[in-house]
Tab-separated table of C-alpha atoms and ligand atoms in Angstrom:
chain	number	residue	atom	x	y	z
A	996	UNK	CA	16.583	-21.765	18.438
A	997	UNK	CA	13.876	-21.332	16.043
A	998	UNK	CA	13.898	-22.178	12.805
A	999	UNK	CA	10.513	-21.266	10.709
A	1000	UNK	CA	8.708	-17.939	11.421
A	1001	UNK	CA	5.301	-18.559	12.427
A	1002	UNK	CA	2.872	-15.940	11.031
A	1003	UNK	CA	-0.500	-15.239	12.260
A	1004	UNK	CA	-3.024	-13.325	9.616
A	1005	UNK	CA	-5.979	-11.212	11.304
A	1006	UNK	CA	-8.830	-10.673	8.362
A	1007	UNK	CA	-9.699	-11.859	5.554
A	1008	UNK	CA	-11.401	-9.661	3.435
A	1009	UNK	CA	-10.388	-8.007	0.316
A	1010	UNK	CA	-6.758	-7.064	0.991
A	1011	UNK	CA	-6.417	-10.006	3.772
A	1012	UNK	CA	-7.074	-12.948	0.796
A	1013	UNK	CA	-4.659	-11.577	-1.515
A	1014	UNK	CA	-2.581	-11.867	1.312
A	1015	UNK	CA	-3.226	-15.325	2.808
A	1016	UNK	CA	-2.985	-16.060	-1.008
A	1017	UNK	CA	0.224	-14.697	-1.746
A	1018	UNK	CA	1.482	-16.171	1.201
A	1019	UNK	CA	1.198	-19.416	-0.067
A	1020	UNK	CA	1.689	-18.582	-3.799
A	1021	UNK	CA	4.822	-16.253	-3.576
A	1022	UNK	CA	6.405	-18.603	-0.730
A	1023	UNK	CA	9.509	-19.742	-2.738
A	1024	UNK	CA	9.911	-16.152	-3.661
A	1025	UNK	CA	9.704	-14.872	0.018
A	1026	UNK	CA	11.712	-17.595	1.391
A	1027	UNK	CA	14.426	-17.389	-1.007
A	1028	UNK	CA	14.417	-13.279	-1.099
A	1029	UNK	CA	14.393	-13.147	2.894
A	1030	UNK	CA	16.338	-16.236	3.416
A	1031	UNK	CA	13.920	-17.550	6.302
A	1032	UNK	CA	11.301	-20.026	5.967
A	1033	UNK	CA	8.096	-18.970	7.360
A	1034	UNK	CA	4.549	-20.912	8.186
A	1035	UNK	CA	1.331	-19.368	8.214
A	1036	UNK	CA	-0.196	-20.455	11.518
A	1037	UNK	CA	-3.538	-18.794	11.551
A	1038	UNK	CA	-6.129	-16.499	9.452
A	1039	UNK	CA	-8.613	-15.444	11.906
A	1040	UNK	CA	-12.007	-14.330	10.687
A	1041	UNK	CA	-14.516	-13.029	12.342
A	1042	UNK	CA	-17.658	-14.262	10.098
A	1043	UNK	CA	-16.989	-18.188	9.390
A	1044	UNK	CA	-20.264	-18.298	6.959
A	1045	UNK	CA	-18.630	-15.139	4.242
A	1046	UNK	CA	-17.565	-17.631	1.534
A	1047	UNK	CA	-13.568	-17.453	1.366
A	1048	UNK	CA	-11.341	-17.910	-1.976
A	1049	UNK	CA	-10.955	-21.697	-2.299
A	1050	UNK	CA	-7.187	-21.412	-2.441
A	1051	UNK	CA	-6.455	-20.528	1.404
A	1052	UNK	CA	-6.419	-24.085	3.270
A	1053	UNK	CA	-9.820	-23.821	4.927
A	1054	UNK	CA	-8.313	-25.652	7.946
A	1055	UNK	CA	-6.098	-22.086	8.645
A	1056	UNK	CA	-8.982	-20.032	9.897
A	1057	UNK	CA	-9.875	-19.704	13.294
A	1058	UNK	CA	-12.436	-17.253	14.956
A	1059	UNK	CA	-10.163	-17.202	17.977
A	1060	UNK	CA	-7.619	-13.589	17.020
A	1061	UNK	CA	-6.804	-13.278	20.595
A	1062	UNK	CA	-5.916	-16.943	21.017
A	1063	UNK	CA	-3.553	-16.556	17.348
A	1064	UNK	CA	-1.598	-13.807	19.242
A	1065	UNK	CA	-1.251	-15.531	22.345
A	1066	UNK	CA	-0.125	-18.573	20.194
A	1067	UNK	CA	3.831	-19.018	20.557
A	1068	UNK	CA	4.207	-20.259	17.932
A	1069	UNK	CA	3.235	-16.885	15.863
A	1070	UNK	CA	6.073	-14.212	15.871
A	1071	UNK	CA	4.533	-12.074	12.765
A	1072	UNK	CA	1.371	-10.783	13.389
A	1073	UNK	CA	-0.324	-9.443	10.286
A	1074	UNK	CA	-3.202	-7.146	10.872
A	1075	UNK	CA	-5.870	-6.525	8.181
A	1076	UNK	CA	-9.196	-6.383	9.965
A	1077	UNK	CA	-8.956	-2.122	9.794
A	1078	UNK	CA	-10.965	0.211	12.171
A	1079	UNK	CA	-9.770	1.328	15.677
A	1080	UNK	CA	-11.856	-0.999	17.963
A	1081	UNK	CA	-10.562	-4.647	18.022
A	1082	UNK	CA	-7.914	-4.255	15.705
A	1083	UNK	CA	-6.915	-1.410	18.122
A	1084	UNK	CA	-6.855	-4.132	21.048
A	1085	UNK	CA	-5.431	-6.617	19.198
A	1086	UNK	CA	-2.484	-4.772	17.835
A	1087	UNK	CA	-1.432	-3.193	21.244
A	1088	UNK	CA	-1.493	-7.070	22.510
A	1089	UNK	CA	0.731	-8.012	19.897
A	1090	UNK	CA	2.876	-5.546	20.652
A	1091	UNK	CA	3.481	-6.315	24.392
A	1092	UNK	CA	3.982	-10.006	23.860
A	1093	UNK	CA	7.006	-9.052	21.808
A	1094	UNK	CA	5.145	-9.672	18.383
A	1095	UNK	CA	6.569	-7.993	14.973
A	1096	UNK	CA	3.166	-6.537	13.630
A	1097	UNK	CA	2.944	-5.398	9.979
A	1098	UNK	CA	-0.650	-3.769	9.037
A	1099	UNK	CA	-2.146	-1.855	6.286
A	1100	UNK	CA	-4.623	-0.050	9.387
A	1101	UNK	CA	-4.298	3.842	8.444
A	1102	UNK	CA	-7.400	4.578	10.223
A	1103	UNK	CA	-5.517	3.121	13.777
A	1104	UNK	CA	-2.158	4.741	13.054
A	1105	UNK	CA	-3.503	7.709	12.379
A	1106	UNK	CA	-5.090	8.025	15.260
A	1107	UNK	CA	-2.863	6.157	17.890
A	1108	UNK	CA	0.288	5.678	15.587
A	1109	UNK	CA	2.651	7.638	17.738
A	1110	UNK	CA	1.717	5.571	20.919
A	1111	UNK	CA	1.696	2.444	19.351
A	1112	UNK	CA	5.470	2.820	17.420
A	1113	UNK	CA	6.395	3.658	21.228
A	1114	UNK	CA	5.240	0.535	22.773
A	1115	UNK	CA	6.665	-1.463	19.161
A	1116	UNK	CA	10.022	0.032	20.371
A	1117	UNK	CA	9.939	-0.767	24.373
A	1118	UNK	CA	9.350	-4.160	23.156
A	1119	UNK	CA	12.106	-4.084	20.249
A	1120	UNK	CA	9.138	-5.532	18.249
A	1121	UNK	CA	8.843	-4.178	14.375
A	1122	UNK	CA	5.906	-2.552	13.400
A	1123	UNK	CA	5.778	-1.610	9.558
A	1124	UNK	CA	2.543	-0.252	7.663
A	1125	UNK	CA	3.661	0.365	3.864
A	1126	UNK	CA	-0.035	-0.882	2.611
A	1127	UNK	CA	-1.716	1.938	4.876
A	1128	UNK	CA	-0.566	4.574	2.550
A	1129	UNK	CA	-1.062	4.628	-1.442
A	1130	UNK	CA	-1.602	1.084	-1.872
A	1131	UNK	CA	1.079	-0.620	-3.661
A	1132	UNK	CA	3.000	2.916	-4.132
A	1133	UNK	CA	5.956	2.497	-1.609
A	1134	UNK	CA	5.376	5.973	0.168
A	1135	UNK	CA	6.110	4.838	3.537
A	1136	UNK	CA	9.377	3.558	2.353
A	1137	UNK	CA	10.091	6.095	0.273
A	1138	UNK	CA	9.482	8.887	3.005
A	1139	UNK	CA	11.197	7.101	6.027
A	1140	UNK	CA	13.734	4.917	4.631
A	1141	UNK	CA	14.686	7.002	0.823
A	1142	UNK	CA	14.535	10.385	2.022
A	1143	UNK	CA	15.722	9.616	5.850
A	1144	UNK	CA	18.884	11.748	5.450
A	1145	UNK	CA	17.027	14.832	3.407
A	1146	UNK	CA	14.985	17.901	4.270
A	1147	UNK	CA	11.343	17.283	3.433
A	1148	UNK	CA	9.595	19.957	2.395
A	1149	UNK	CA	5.924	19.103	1.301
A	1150	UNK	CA	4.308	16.262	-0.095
A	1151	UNK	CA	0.573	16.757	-1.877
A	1152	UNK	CA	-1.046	14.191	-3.851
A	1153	UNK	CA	-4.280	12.247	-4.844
A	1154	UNK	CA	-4.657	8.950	-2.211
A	1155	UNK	CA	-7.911	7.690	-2.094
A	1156	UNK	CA	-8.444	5.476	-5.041
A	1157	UNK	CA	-12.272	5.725	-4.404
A	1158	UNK	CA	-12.882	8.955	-4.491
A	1159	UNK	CA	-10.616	9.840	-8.266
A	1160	UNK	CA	-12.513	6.425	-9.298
A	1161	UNK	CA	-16.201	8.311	-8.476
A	1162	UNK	CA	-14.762	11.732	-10.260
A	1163	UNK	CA	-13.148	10.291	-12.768
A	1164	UNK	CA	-16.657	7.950	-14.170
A	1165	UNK	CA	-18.227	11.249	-13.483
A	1166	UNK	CA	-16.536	12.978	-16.144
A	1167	UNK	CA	-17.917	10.817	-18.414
A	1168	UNK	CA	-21.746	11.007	-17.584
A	1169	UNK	CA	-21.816	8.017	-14.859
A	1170	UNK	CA	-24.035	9.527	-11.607
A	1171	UNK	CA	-22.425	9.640	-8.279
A	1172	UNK	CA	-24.232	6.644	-6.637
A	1173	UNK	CA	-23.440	4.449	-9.415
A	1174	UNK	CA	-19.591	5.418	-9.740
A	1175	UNK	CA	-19.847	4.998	-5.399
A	1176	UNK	CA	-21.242	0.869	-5.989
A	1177	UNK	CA	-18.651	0.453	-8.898
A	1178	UNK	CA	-16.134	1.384	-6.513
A	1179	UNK	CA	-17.449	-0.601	-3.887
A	1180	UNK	CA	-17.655	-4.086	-6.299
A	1181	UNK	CA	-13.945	-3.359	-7.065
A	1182	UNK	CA	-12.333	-3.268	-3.552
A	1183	UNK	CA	-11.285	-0.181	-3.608
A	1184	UNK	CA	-13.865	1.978	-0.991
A	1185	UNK	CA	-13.685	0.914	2.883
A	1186	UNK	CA	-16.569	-0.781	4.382
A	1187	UNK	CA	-17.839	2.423	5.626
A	1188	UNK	CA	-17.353	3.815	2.234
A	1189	UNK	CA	-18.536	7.712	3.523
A	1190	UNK	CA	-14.553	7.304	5.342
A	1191	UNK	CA	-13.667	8.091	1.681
A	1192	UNK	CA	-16.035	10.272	0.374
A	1193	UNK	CA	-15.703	12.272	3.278
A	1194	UNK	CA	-12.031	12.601	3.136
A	1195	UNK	CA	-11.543	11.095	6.026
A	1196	UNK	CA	-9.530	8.207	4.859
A	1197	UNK	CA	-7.207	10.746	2.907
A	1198	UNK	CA	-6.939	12.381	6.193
A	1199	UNK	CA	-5.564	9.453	7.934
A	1200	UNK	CA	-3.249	9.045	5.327
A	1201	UNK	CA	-2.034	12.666	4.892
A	1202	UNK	CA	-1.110	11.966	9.120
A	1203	UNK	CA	0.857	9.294	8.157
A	1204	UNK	CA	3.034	11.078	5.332
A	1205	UNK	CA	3.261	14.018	7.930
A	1206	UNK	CA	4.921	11.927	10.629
A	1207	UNK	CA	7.103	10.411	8.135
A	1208	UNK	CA	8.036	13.346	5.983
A	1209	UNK	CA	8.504	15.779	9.097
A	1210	UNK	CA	8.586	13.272	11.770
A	1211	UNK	CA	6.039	15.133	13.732
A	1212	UNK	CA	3.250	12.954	16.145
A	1213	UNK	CA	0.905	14.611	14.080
A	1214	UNK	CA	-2.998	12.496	13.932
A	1215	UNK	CA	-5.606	13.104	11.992
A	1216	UNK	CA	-8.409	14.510	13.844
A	1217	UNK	CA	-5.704	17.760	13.228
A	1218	UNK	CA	-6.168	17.723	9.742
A	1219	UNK	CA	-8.629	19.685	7.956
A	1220	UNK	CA	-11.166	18.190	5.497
A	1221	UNK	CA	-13.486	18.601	3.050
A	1222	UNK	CA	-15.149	15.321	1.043
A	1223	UNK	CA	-16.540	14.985	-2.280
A	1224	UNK	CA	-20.664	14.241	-1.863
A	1225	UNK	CA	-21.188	17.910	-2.638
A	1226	UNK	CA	-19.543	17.852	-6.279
A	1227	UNK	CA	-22.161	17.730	-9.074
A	1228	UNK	CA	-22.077	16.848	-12.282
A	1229	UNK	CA	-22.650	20.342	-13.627
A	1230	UNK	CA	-19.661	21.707	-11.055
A	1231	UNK	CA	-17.397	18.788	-13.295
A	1232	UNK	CA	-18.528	19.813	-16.597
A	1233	UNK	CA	-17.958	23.542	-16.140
A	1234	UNK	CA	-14.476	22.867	-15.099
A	1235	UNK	CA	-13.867	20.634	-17.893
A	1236	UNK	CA	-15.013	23.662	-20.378
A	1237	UNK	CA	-12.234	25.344	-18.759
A	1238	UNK	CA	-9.219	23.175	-19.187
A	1239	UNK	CA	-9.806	21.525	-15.610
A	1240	UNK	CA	-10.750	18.921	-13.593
A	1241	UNK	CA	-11.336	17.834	-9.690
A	1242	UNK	CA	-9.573	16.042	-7.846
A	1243	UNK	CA	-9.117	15.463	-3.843
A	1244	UNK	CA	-6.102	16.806	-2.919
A	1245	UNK	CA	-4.415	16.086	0.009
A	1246	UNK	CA	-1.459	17.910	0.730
A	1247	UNK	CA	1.266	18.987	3.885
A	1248	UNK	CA	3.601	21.655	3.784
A	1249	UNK	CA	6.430	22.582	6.207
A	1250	UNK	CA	6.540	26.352	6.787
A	1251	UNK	CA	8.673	28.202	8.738
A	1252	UNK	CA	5.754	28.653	11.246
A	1253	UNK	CA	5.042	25.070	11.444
A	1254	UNK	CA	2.930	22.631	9.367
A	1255	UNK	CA	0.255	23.019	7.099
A	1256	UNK	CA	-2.319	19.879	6.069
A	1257	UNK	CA	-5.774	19.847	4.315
A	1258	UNK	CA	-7.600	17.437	2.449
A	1259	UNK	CA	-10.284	18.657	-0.346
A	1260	UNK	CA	-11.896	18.949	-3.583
A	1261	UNK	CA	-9.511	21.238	-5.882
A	1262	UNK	CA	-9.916	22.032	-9.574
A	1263	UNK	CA	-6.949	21.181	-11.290
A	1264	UNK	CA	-5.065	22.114	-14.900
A	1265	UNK	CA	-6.316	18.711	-17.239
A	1266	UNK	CA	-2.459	17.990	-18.281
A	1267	UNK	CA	-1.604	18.046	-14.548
A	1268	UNK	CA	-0.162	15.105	-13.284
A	1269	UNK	CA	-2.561	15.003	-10.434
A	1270	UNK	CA	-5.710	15.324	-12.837
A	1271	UNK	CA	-4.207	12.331	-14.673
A	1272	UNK	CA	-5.469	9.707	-12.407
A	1273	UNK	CA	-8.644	7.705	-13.368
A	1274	UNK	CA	-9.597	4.384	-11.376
A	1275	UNK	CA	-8.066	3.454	-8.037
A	1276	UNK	CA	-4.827	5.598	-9.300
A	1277	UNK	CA	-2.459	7.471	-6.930
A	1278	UNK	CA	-0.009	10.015	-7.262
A	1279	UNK	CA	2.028	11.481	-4.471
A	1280	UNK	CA	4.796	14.271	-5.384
A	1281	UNK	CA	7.650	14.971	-2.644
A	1282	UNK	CA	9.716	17.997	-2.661
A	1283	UNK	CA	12.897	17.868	-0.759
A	1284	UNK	CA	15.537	20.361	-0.704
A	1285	UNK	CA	18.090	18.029	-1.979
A	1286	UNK	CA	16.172	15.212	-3.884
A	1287	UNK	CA	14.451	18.542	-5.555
A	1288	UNK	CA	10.884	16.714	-6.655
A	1289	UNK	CA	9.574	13.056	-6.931
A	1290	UNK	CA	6.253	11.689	-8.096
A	1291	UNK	CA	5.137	8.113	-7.016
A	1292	UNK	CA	2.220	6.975	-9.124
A	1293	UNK	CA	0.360	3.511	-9.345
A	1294	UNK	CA	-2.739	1.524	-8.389
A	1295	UNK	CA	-3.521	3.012	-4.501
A	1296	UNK	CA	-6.278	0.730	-3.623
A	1297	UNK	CA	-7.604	-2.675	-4.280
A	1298	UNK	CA	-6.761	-5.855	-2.917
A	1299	UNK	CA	-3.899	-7.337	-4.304
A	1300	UNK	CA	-2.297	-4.113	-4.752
A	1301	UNK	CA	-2.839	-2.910	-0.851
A	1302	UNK	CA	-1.321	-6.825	-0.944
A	1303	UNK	CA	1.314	-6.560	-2.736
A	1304	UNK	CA	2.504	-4.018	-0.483
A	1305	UNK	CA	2.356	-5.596	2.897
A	1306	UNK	CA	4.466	-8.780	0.968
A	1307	UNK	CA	7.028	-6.360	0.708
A	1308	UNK	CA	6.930	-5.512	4.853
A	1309	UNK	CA	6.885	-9.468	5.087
A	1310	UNK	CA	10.431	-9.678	3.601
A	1311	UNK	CA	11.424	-6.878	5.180
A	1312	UNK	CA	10.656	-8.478	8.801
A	1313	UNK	CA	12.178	-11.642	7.700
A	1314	UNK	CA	15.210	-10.301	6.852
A	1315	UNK	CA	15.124	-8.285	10.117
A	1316	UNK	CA	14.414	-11.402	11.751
A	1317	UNK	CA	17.066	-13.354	10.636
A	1318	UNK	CA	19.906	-10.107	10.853
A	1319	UNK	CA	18.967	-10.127	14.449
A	1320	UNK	CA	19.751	-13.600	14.776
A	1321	UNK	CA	16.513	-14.950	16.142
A	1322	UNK	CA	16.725	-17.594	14.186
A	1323	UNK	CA	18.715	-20.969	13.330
A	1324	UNK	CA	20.758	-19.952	9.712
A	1325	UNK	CA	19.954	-22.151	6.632
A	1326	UNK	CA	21.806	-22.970	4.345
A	1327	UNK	CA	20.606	-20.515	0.848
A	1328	UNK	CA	20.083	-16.762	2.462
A	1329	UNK	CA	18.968	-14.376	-0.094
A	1330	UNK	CA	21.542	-15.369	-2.832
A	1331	UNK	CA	20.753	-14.118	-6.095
A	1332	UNK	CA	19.833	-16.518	-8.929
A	1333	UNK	CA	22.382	-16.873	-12.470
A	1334	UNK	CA	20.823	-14.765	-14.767
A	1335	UNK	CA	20.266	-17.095	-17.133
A	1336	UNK	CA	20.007	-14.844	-20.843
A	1337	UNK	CA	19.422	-11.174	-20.459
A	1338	UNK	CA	17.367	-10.201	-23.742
A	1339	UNK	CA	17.985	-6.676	-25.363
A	1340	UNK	CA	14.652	-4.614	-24.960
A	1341	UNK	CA	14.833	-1.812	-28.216
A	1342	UNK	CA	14.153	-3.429	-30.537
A	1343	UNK	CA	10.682	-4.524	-29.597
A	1344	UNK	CA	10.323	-0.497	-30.048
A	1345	UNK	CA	8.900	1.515	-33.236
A	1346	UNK	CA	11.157	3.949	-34.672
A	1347	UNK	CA	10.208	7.182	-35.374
A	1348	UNK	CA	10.662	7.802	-39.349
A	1349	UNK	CA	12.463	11.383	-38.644
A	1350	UNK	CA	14.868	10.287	-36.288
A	1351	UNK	CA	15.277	6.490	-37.551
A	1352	UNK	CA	18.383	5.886	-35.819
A	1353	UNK	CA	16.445	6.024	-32.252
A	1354	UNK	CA	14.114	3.669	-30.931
A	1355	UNK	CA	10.711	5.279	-30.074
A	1356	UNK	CA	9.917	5.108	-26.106
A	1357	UNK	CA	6.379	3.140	-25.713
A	1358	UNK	CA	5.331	2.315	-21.944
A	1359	UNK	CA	2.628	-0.455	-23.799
A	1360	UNK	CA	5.780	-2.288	-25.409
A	1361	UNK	CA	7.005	-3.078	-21.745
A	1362	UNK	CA	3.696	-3.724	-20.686
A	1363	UNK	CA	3.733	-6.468	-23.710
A	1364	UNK	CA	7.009	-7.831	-22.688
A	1365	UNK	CA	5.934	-8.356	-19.760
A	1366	UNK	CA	3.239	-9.862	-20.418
A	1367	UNK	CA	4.778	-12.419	-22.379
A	1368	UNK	CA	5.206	-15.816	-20.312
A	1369	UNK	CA	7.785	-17.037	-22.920
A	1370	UNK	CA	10.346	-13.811	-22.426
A	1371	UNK	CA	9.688	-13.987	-19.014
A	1372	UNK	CA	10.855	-17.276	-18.216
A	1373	UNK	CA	13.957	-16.833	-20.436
A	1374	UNK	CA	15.103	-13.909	-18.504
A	1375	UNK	CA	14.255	-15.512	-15.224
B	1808	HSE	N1	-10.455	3.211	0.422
B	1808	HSE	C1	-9.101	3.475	0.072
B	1808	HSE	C2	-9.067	4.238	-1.234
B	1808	HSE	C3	-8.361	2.184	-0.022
B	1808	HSE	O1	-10.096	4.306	-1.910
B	1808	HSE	O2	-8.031	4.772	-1.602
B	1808	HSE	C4	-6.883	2.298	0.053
B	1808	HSE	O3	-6.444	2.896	1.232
């Protein structure tokens, strides 16, 4: 029997280094969390002269993805090349030799999702996309695992990072093209960046959140969809005069017909939560008729954030892994550490001078705490 989980990494661009990074940084973490030891096998790249953070072991990458899946020695595969031609191929090969595939690919599951969680089930193999939706904003989880046992509604939100990043510097006097290449330089648009602007990328995500809300095969070629290249400055400024602001909207509604789902420009009240978003910034409400209404916000694009959520499917796998007994037990599983000192928290706060006897709620106070290396070891 088995004892390490051998994990093979396809990509290495912007989300696919923060990845093969965290990997190695957050392996104690993982290991201890999941209670499996794992080894990154592979990180397979298709252009060996793109320079490469200096932190992933140089000696990992291989040009060779088919070869990494083939490899039996790999029983994760982690895909993070995107688009629906070889990652397509490569994912579907996975999946037939067995392999558990975690990928942040909205573009392929929102196209060939149903088919592909079909073959991931013949083969009992795992296939879990939380970074294809909202970056780092657990939607997936939240809408398949959270809400399993509830009646979904609707869900409407603002998820694509690039195109509230372009409105947003718009607001304040930066032109279109320039707000496009700042969102480029910060990892946030997809290599064909006109996938966002178009609202095609929102589309693919608005699929996904429809076949987990409602569980409906629904792909995105259904959806209608508008983009953002037509908005002008002038359109922005008007609506600003007017207590408003736009935003792409993407939202899906269950009616007693059958579904609705659109993507688009839409002006929205300024002290909505949806107009709130500057930057790569997400937020996603769900109604459900027992849950009543939730709103997910955070950072839905970049990197390490897109990152941070397919970590999160890489515990989840382990722990799968090692529940289904396919591998050797260790000794430590997933214990939790002593807390060591738990700190009180209020009185880092302000207090308000009319109400003295209650601290005064300030999200930048936490932000400070957490901040602080010294409190965070102590609580550790
Ligand atoms: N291009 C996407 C966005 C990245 O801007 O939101 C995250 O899916």
């Amino acid at each position: 029997m088995k004892l390490t989980v051998g994990v093979g990494l396809l990509g290495c661009g912007t989300v696919g280094a923060s990845v093969a990074e965290a990997l190695q940084r957050q392996r104690d973490t993982i290991e201890r969390r999941s209670g499996v030891r794992y080894e990154l096998r592979a990180v397979a790249i298709r252009d060996p002269h793109k320079s490469r953070p200096d932190s992933i072991d140089a000696g990992l990458f291989t040009r060779d993805a088919r070869a990494l899946i083939e490899d039996e020695h790999v029983d994760l595969v982690i895909e993070l090349i995107g688009g629906t031609t070889d990652a397509a191929e490569l994912v579907e090969r996975a999946l037939e030799r067995g392999r558990h595939v975690i990928t942040a690919n909205k573009d392929l599951l929102a196209t060939q999702g149903p088919r592909l969680q079909a073959l991931a089930a013949s083969r009992r193999a795992m296939l879990r996309f939380e970074g294809a939706v909202a970056g780092a904003i657990p939607v997936v989880r939240t809408l398949g695992e959270a809400l399993a046992g509830d009646d979904i509604y609707a869900v409407a939100g603002v998820i694509n990072g690039t195109c509230t990043s372009i409105l947003s510097a718009m607001e304040h006097g930066t032109s279109y093209a320039e707000a496009l290449t700042e969102a480029q330089r910060q990892g946030y648009a997809e290599s064909d960046p006109s996938n966002d602007v178009d609202g095609i990328d929102a589309a693919h995500k608005l699929a996904l959140i429809a076949q987990l809300a409602f569980g409906l095969a629904v792909i995105s070629p259904r959806v209608r969809r508008k983009g953002i290249a037509q908005v002008t400055q002038a359109e922005i400024a008007r609506a600003r005069l007017l207590g408003l602001r736009i935003r792409l909207v993407a939202a899906t509604i269950k009616t007693a017909e059958g579904l609705m789902a659109e993507v688009g420009p839409v002006l929205v009240a300024h002290d909505h939560e949806f107009a709130q978003t500057a930057g790569n910034e997400n937020v996603v409400r769900v109604v459900a008729r027992d849950a009543g209404t939730l709103a997910l916000r955070g950072a839905g694009a970049g990197g390490t954030a897109t990152g941070s959520a397919v970590l999160g499917d890489v515990v989840t796998v382990l722990r799968a892994i090692r529940e289904r007994g396919e591998l050797a037990p260790r000794g430590r599983i997933g214990l939790l550490e002593p807390a060591i000192d738990v700190a009180p928290f209020f009185n880092e706060l302000d207090r308000s001078s009319e109400l003295p006897g209650y601290p005064l709620w300030n999200d930048a106070a936490v932000l400070r705490q957490t901040c602080s290396k010294r409190r965070l070891r102590s609580v550790r």
